[in-house]
Coordinates of C-alpha atoms in Angstrom, one line a residue:
Chain A
A15 CA 18.3 34.1 -14.6
Q16 CA 17.8 31.1 -16.9
S17 CA 14.6 30.4 -18.8
V18 CA 13.4 28.3 -21.6
T19 CA 10.7 28.9 -24.2
Q20 CA 9.1 26.2 -26.4
L21 CA 7.3 27.8 -29.0
D22 CA 4.6 25.1 -29.7
S23 CA 2.7 23.3 -27.2
H24 CA 1.4 20.6 -29.6
V25 CA 3.0 19.7 -33.0
S26 CA 1.3 17.2 -35.4
V27 CA 3.0 15.7 -38.4
S28 CA 2.4 12.7 -40.7
E29 CA 4.6 9.7 -40.5
G30 CA 7.7 10.0 -42.8
T31 CA 7.5 13.7 -42.6
P32 CA 10.1 16.1 -41.1
V33 CA 9.9 17.2 -37.4
L34 CA 10.7 20.6 -36.2
L35 CA 10.4 21.4 -32.4
R36 CA 11.4 24.9 -31.5
C37 CA 13.3 26.0 -28.4
N38 CA 14.6 29.5 -27.3
Y39 CA 16.6 29.9 -24.1
S40 CA 17.9 32.7 -22.0
S41 CA 21.1 32.1 -20.1
S42 CA 24.8 33.2 -19.7
Y43 CA 27.6 33.0 -22.2
S44 CA 28.1 29.3 -22.3
P45 CA 25.1 27.2 -21.2
S46 CA 24.6 23.5 -21.7
L47 CA 21.4 22.5 -23.5
F48 CA 19.5 19.2 -23.5
W49 CA 16.5 17.7 -25.2
Y50 CA 14.6 15.0 -23.1
V51 CA 11.7 12.8 -24.3
Q52 CA 9.1 11.5 -22.1
H53 CA 6.9 8.7 -23.5
P54 CA 3.2 8.4 -21.9
N55 CA 3.4 7.4 -18.3
K56 CA 7.2 6.9 -18.4
G57 CA 10.2 8.7 -17.1
L58 CA 12.5 11.1 -18.9
Q59 CA 15.3 10.0 -21.4
L60 CA 18.1 12.1 -22.8
L61 CA 18.0 12.7 -26.6
L62 CA 21.0 14.7 -26.9
K63 CA 23.0 17.6 -25.5
Y64 CA 25.2 20.6 -26.5
T65 CA 28.2 21.4 -24.5
S66 CA 30.0 24.1 -26.5
A67 CA 31.6 21.6 -28.8
A68 CA 30.0 21.2 -32.3
T69 CA 27.1 23.4 -32.8
L70 CA 25.2 20.7 -34.6
V71 CA 24.6 17.8 -32.1
K72 CA 23.3 14.2 -33.1
G73 CA 21.1 12.4 -30.7
I74 CA 19.4 8.9 -30.6
N75 CA 16.7 7.8 -32.8
G76 CA 17.8 10.1 -35.7
F77 CA 17.0 13.3 -33.9
E78 CA 19.5 16.3 -34.2
A79 CA 19.6 19.8 -32.9
E80 CA 21.5 22.9 -33.9
F81 CA 22.9 25.5 -31.3
K82 CA 22.5 29.0 -32.6
K83 CA 24.0 31.6 -30.2
S84 CA 22.9 34.7 -32.2
E85 CA 19.4 33.5 -32.0
T86 CA 19.6 31.9 -28.7
S87 CA 17.9 28.8 -30.2
F88 CA 18.4 25.2 -30.0
H89 CA 15.6 23.6 -32.2
L90 CA 15.1 19.8 -32.5
T91 CA 14.7 18.3 -35.9
K92 CA 14.3 14.8 -37.5
P93 CA 14.1 14.1 -41.2
S94 CA 11.4 11.5 -41.0
A95 CA 8.8 11.0 -38.2
H96 CA 8.0 7.5 -37.0
M97 CA 4.9 6.7 -35.0
S98 CA 7.1 5.7 -32.1
D99 CA 8.4 9.3 -31.9
A100 CA 4.8 10.3 -30.5
A101 CA 5.7 11.7 -27.0
E102 CA 6.4 14.9 -24.9
Y103 CA 9.6 16.7 -25.6
F104 CA 11.4 19.2 -23.3
C105 CA 14.1 21.5 -23.9
V106 CA 16.4 22.0 -20.8
V107 CA 19.1 24.6 -19.9
S108 CA 21.7 24.3 -17.4
D109 CA 24.5 26.7 -16.4
I110 CA 27.3 26.5 -14.0
D111 CA 27.0 30.2 -13.3
Y112 CA 23.5 29.6 -12.1
G113 CA 24.3 26.7 -9.7
Q114 CA 24.2 23.7 -12.2
N115 CA 20.4 23.3 -11.9
F116 CA 18.2 22.2 -14.8
V117 CA 15.6 24.6 -16.2
F118 CA 12.9 23.0 -18.2
G119 CA 10.8 24.4 -20.9
P120 CA 6.9 23.8 -20.7
G121 CA 7.3 20.8 -23.1
T122 CA 5.9 20.2 -26.7
R123 CA 3.7 17.2 -27.3
L124 CA 4.4 15.6 -30.7
S125 CA 1.6 13.6 -32.4
V126 CA 2.4 11.4 -35.4
L127 CA -0.4 10.7 -37.8
P128 CA -0.4 7.5 -39.9
Chain B
D22 CA 24.0 -0.7 -13.6
A23 CA 23.8 2.6 -11.6
E24 CA 20.3 3.8 -11.4
I25 CA 18.0 6.2 -9.5
T26 CA 14.9 4.7 -7.9
Q27 CA 11.7 6.4 -6.6
S28 CA 9.3 4.9 -4.2
P29 CA 6.4 4.6 -4.0
R30 CA 5.4 4.8 -7.7
H31 CA 1.8 5.7 -6.8
K32 CA 0.3 7.2 -3.5
I33 CA -3.0 8.5 -2.5
T34 CA -3.1 10.5 0.7
E35 CA -5.7 12.8 2.5
T36 CA -5.4 16.5 3.0
G37 CA -3.4 17.5 6.0
R38 CA -1.3 14.3 6.3
Q39 CA 2.4 14.2 6.1
V40 CA 3.7 12.2 3.2
T41 CA 7.4 11.3 2.4
L42 CA 8.5 10.4 -1.2
A43 CA 11.9 8.4 -1.4
C44 CA 14.6 8.9 -3.7
H45 CA 17.7 6.7 -4.0
Q46 CA 20.6 6.8 -6.5
T47 CA 23.6 4.6 -7.0
W48 CA 25.4 6.9 -9.3
N49 CA 27.3 8.5 -6.5
H50 CA 26.2 11.9 -7.7
N51 CA 26.7 14.9 -5.5
N52 CA 23.9 16.8 -7.1
M53 CA 20.2 15.7 -6.6
F54 CA 17.0 17.4 -7.5
W55 CA 13.2 17.0 -6.8
Y56 CA 10.8 18.2 -9.5
R57 CA 7.1 18.3 -9.9
Q58 CA 5.3 17.9 -13.4
D59 CA 2.0 19.6 -14.1
L60 CA 0.4 20.1 -17.5
G61 CA 1.5 23.3 -19.2
H62 CA 4.3 23.9 -16.7
G63 CA 7.0 21.3 -17.7
L64 CA 9.0 20.3 -14.7
R65 CA 9.5 22.8 -11.9
L66 CA 12.2 22.7 -9.4
I67 CA 11.1 22.1 -5.7
H68 CA 14.4 21.6 -3.7
Y69 CA 18.0 20.6 -4.7
S70 CA 21.2 19.4 -2.9
Y71 CA 24.7 19.7 -3.8
G72 CA 26.0 17.4 -1.4
V73 CA 25.6 15.8 2.1
H74 CA 23.9 18.3 4.5
D75 CA 23.3 20.8 1.8
T76 CA 19.7 21.7 0.7
N77 CA 18.4 24.5 -1.2
K78 CA 15.0 25.9 -2.1
G79 CA 13.8 25.9 -5.7
E80 CA 11.1 27.7 -7.7
V81 CA 8.0 25.9 -5.9
S82 CA 9.3 25.0 -2.5
D83 CA 6.4 26.2 -0.4
G84 CA 4.8 23.1 1.6
Y85 CA 7.9 20.9 1.0
S86 CA 11.1 20.0 2.7
V87 CA 14.2 17.8 2.1
S88 CA 17.1 16.4 4.0
R89 CA 20.4 15.0 2.8
S90 CA 22.1 12.7 5.4
N91 CA 24.0 10.6 2.9
T92 CA 25.0 10.7 -0.8
E93 CA 22.7 8.2 -2.0
D94 CA 19.2 9.6 -0.6
L95 CA 17.2 12.8 -0.9
P96 CA 13.5 12.2 0.5
L97 CA 11.0 14.8 -0.2
T98 CA 8.4 15.6 2.6
L99 CA 5.1 17.1 2.3
E100 CA 4.6 18.5 5.8
S101 CA 0.7 18.9 5.4
A102 CA -0.5 17.6 2.1
A103 CA -2.8 19.9 0.2
S104 CA -4.9 19.3 -3.1
S105 CA -2.6 21.7 -5.0
Q106 CA 0.2 19.2 -4.4
T107 CA -1.4 16.6 -6.4
S108 CA 1.2 16.0 -9.1
V109 CA 3.7 13.8 -10.6
Y110 CA 7.1 14.0 -8.8
F111 CA 10.6 13.3 -10.3
C112 CA 13.8 13.0 -8.7
A113 CA 17.0 13.4 -10.6
S114 CA 20.8 13.4 -10.0
S115 CA 23.8 14.6 -11.8
E116 CA 27.7 14.9 -11.5
Q117 CA 29.0 18.0 -9.9
G118 CA 31.0 20.7 -11.6
S119 CA 31.2 19.4 -15.1
L120 CA 29.9 21.6 -18.2
G121 CA 27.4 19.5 -19.9
T122 CA 26.7 17.0 -17.3
E123 CA 23.3 15.5 -17.7
A124 CA 20.6 14.7 -15.3
F125 CA 19.4 11.3 -14.7
F126 CA 15.7 10.7 -13.6
G127 CA 13.8 8.3 -11.7
Q128 CA 10.5 6.8 -13.1
G129 CA 8.4 9.4 -11.1
T130 CA 5.9 9.1 -8.2
R131 CA 2.2 9.9 -8.9
L132 CA 0.7 11.7 -5.9
T133 CA -2.9 12.3 -5.4
V134 CA -4.2 14.3 -2.5
V135 CA -8.0 13.9 -1.7

């Protein structure tokens, strides 16, 4: 079965400093992985996705994620946090072998301090 | 532009009443999903459908039902609402059969059962 672990329920950074949100997954040989962002009282927006092409994936708003198969990880990074990055972030796995459903991690709340 | 629409956006109902939440997508996607979002759990899958007349139970399906009579709509019914079903509900859709296909989400329905 698929599962996703987000190692931090809450991350707090200062504006202008790097962001690291951690994600580990359990799935088959070739999963698809996604990061979604949810701003307060809003829907979910796709930040980026991994689909077995390049292991370093670039997304919107300066975010990147690196797929590491040996570590079953897909950590999200950004070199310099902005106040507008404060939101809830979800790591998601999907696998055709498991029926194309999307399995969510519990989420990481990112706070950005001035 | 294609979109996925949920209605109502907010609903207050009494314990024991039947409630139906609507979801309509214009992406022409075969796959549709219903999730509930609760603090600390991320999004959990309630029911899903891979096409017309196809419905399947997800992780937290007890007390919920869906039907799929056309491609565009997947209404979610709470047969007899309970306080434990107070939550935010998200509908999503995706293409079928493609590695890396992403899910598109509605804006959510906040349901309160009193």
